[in-house]
Tab-separated table of C-alpha atoms in Angstrom:
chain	number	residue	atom	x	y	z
A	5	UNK	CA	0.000	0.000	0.000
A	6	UNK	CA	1.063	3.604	-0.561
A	7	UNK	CA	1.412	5.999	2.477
A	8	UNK	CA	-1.961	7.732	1.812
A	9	UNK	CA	-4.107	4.739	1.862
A	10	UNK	CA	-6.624	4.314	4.573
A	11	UNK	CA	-6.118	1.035	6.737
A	12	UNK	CA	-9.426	-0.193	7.705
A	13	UNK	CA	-8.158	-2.698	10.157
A	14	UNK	CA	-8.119	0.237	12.922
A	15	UNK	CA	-10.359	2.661	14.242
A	16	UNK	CA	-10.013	5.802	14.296
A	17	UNK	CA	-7.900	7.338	16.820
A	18	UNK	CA	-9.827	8.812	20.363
A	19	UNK	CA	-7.771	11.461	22.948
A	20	UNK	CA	-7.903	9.074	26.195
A	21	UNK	CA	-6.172	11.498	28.599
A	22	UNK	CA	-3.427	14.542	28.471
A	23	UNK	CA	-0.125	14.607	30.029
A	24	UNK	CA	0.701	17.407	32.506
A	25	UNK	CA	2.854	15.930	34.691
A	26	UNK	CA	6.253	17.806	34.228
A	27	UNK	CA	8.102	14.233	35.669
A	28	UNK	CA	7.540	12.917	32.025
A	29	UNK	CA	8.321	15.827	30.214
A	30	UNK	CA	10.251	14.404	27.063
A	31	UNK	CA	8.650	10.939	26.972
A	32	UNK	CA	10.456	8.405	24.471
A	33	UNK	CA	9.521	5.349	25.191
A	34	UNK	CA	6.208	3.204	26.172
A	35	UNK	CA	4.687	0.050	25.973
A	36	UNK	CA	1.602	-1.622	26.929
A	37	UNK	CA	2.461	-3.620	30.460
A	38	UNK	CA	1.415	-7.490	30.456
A	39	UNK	CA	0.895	-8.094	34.839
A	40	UNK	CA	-0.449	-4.457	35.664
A	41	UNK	CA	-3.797	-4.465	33.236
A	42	UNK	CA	-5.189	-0.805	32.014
A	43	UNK	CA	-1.482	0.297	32.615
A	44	UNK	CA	1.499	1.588	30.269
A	45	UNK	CA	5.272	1.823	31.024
A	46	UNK	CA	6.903	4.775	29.770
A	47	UNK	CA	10.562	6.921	29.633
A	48	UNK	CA	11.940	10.051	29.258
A	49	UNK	CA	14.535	10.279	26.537
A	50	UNK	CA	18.138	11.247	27.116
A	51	UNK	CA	19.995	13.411	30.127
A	52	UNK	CA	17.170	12.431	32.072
A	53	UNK	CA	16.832	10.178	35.002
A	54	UNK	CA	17.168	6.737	34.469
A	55	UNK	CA	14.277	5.739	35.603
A	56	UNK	CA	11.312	4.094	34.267
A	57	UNK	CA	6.975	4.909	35.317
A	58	UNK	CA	4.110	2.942	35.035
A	59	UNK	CA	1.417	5.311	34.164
A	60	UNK	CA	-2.547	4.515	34.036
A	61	UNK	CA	-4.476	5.601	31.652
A	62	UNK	CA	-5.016	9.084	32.610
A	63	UNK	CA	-1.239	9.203	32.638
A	64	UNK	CA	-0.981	9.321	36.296
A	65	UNK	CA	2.169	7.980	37.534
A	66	UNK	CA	1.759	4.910	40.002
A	67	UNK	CA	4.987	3.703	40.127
A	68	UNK	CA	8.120	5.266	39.497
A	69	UNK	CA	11.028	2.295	39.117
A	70	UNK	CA	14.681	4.126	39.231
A	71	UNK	CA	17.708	1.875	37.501
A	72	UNK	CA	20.759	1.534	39.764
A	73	UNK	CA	24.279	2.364	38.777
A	74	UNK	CA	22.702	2.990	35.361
A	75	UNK	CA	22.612	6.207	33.173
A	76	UNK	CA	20.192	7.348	30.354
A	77	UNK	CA	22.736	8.033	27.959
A	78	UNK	CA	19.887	7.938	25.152
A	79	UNK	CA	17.098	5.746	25.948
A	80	UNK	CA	14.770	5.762	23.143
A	81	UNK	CA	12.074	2.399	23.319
A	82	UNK	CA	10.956	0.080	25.435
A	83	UNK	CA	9.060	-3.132	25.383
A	84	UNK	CA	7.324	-5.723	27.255
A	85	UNK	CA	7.771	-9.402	26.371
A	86	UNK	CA	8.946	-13.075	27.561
A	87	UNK	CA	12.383	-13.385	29.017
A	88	UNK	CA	15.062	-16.316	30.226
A	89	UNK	CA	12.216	-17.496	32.943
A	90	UNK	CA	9.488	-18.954	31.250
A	91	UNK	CA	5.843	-17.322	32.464
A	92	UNK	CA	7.320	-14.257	33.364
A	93	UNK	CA	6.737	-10.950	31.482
A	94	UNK	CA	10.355	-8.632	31.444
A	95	UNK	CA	11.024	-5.089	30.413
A	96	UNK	CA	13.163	-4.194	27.856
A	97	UNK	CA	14.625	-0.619	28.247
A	98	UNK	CA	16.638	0.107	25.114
A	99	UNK	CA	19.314	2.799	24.964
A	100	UNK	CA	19.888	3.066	21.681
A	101	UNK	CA	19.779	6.303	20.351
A	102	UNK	CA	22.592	7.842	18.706
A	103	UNK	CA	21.735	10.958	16.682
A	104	UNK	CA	25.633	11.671	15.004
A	105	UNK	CA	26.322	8.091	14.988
A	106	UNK	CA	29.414	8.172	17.969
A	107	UNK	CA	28.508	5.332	20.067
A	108	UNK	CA	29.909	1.843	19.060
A	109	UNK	CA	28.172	0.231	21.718
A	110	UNK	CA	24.307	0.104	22.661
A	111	UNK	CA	22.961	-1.281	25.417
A	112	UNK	CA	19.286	-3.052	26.307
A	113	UNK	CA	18.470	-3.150	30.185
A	114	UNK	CA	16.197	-6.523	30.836
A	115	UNK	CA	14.500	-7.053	34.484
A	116	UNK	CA	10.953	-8.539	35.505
A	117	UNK	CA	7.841	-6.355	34.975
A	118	UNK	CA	7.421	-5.112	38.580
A	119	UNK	CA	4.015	-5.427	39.936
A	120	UNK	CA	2.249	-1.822	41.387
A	121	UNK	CA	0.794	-2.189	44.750
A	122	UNK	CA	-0.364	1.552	45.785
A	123	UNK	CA	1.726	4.311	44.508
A	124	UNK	CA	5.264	4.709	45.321
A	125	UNK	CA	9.063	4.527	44.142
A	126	UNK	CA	11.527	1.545	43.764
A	127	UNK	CA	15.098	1.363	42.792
A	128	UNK	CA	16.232	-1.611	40.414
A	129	UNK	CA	19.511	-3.719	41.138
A	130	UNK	CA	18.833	-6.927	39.645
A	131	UNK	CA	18.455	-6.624	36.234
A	132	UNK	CA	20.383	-7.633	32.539
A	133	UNK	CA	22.316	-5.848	30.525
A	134	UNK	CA	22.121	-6.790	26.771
A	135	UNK	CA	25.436	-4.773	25.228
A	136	UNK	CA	25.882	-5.539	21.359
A	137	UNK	CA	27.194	-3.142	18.442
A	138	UNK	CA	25.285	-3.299	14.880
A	139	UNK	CA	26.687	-5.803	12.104
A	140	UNK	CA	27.372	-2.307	9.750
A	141	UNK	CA	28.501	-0.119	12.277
A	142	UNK	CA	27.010	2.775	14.085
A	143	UNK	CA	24.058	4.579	13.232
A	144	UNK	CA	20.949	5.690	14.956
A	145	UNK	CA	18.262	3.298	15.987
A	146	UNK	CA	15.372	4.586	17.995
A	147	UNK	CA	12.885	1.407	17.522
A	148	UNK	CA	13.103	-2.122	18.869
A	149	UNK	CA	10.517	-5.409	19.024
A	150	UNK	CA	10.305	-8.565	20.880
A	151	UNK	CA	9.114	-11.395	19.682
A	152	UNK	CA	6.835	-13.452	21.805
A	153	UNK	CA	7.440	-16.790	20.816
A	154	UNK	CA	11.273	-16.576	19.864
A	155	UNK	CA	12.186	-13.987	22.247
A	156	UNK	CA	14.273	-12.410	19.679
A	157	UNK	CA	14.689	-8.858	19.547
A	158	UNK	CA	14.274	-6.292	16.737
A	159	UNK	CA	15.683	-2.869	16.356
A	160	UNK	CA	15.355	-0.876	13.319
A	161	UNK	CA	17.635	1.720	11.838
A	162	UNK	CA	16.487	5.854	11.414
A	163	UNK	CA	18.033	7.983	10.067
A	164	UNK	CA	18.380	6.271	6.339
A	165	UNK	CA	15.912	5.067	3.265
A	166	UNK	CA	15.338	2.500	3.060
A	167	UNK	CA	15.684	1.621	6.535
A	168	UNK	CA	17.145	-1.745	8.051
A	169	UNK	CA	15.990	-4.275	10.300
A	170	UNK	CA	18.735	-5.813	12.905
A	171	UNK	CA	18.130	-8.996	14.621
A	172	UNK	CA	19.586	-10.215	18.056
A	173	UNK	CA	18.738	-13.983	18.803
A	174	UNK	CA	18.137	-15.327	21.560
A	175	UNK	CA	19.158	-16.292	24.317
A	176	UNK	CA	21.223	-13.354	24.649
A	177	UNK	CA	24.540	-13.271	25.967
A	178	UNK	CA	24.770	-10.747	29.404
A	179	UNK	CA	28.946	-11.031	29.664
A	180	UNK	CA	30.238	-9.954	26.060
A	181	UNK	CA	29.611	-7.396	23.455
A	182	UNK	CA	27.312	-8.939	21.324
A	183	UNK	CA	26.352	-8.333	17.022
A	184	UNK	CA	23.015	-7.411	15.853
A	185	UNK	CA	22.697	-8.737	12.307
A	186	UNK	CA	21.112	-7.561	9.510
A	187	UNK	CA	17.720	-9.413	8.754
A	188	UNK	CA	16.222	-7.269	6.179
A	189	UNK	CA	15.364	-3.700	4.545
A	190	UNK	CA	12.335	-1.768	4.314
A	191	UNK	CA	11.246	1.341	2.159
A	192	UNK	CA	10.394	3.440	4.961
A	193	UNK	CA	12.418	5.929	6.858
A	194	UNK	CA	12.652	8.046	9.923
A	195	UNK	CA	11.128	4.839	12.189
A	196	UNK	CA	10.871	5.683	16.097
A	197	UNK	CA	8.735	2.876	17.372
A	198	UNK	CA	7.374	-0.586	16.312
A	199	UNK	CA	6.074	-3.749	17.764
A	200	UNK	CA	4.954	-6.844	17.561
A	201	UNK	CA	1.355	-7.854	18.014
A	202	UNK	CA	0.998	-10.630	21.858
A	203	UNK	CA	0.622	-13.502	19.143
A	204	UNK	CA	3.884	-12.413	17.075
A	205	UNK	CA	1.988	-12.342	13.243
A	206	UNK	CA	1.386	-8.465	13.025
A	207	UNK	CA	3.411	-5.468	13.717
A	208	UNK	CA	3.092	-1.664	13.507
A	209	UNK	CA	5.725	0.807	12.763
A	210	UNK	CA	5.622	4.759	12.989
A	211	UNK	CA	7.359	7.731	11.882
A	212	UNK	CA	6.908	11.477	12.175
A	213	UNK	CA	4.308	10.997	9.436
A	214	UNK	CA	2.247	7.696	9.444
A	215	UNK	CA	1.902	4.425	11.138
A	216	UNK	CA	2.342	1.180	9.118
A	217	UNK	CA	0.895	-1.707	9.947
């Protein structure tokens, strides 16, 4: 399909609630959380705390989950899928951005979804760190998908046409620098977000512009 053709698949969009609160004020990341129903995990993009908050859906902040001994050097997506444990849902926190292309090295932070209970703040200890450099070098990626049956994990270039599609496999090594290979090309450009649908046969991608489905 071209870029100006309707998808009838979705409905249109609704406003469900506006963010005021000035804690989030350069969110970057969020995803749809698996354990805490009618909730969303979200981030604030780079120079900010390190620090991830489960929202609801009037975008009030329940739980505020800080990363220790971590820094947001660019986080730019997140996602929620399965992990080494079987049954249990992880977050992926993805810092990945790279805007002039300087960093060889990106990192993915991994750690159980934490369950709310009230409203309050937690710091993070135990978690994975996922560091790996891309098969062509570096370049800016701002988008990354797990799958939920391979647990693989997709990120997806930006700042080129067409863009590319880089594939870690799992299970991922936590110890060494890893390579993300290239898996494919797509005629789009300018991608900031994408992911999988919970049965792993659809996705959705978005730009500035348009969401692709």
């Amino acid at each position: 399909q071209s870029d100006r053709d309707d998808c009838e698949v979705f409905l249109p969009a609704r406003p469900i609630a506006e963010l005021n609160n000035k804690k989030l004020d350069e969110v970057s990341g969020l995803a749809v959380s698996k354990v805490n129903p009618g909730h969303l995990w979200v981030h604030n993009d780079s120079g900010n705390p390190a620090a991830v908050y489960l929202v609801d859906e009037q975008l009030n902040i329940k739980l505020e989950c800080k990363l220790g001994n971590v820094k947001n050097r660019d986080w730019e997506d997140m996602a929620v899928g399965p992990g080494p444990e079987p049954g249990k849902s992880y977050l992926y926190v993805a810092d990945i951005g790279d805007n002039n292309a300087k960093h060889h090295v990106k990192y993915i932070y991994r750690f159980e979804e934490p369950v709310v209970s009230g409203t309050g703040n937690i710091t993070i200890t135990d978690f994975d760190t996922i560091a790996f450099t891309l098969e062509d070098g570096r370049k800016d990626t701002e988008a990354i998908m797990i799958h939920p049956q391979t647990n693989d994990i997709y990120l997806i270039s930006k700042r080129e046409k067409p863009v590319y599609v880089y594939q870690l496999s799992s299970p991922f090594a936590t110890r060494d620098t890893v390579v993300a290979t290239k898996y494919l090309s797509l005629p789009l450009t300018q991608i900031v977000s994408a992911g999988f649908s919970r049965d792993g046969q659809e996705i959705v991608m978005k730009n500035y512009d348009f969401i692709y489905y």
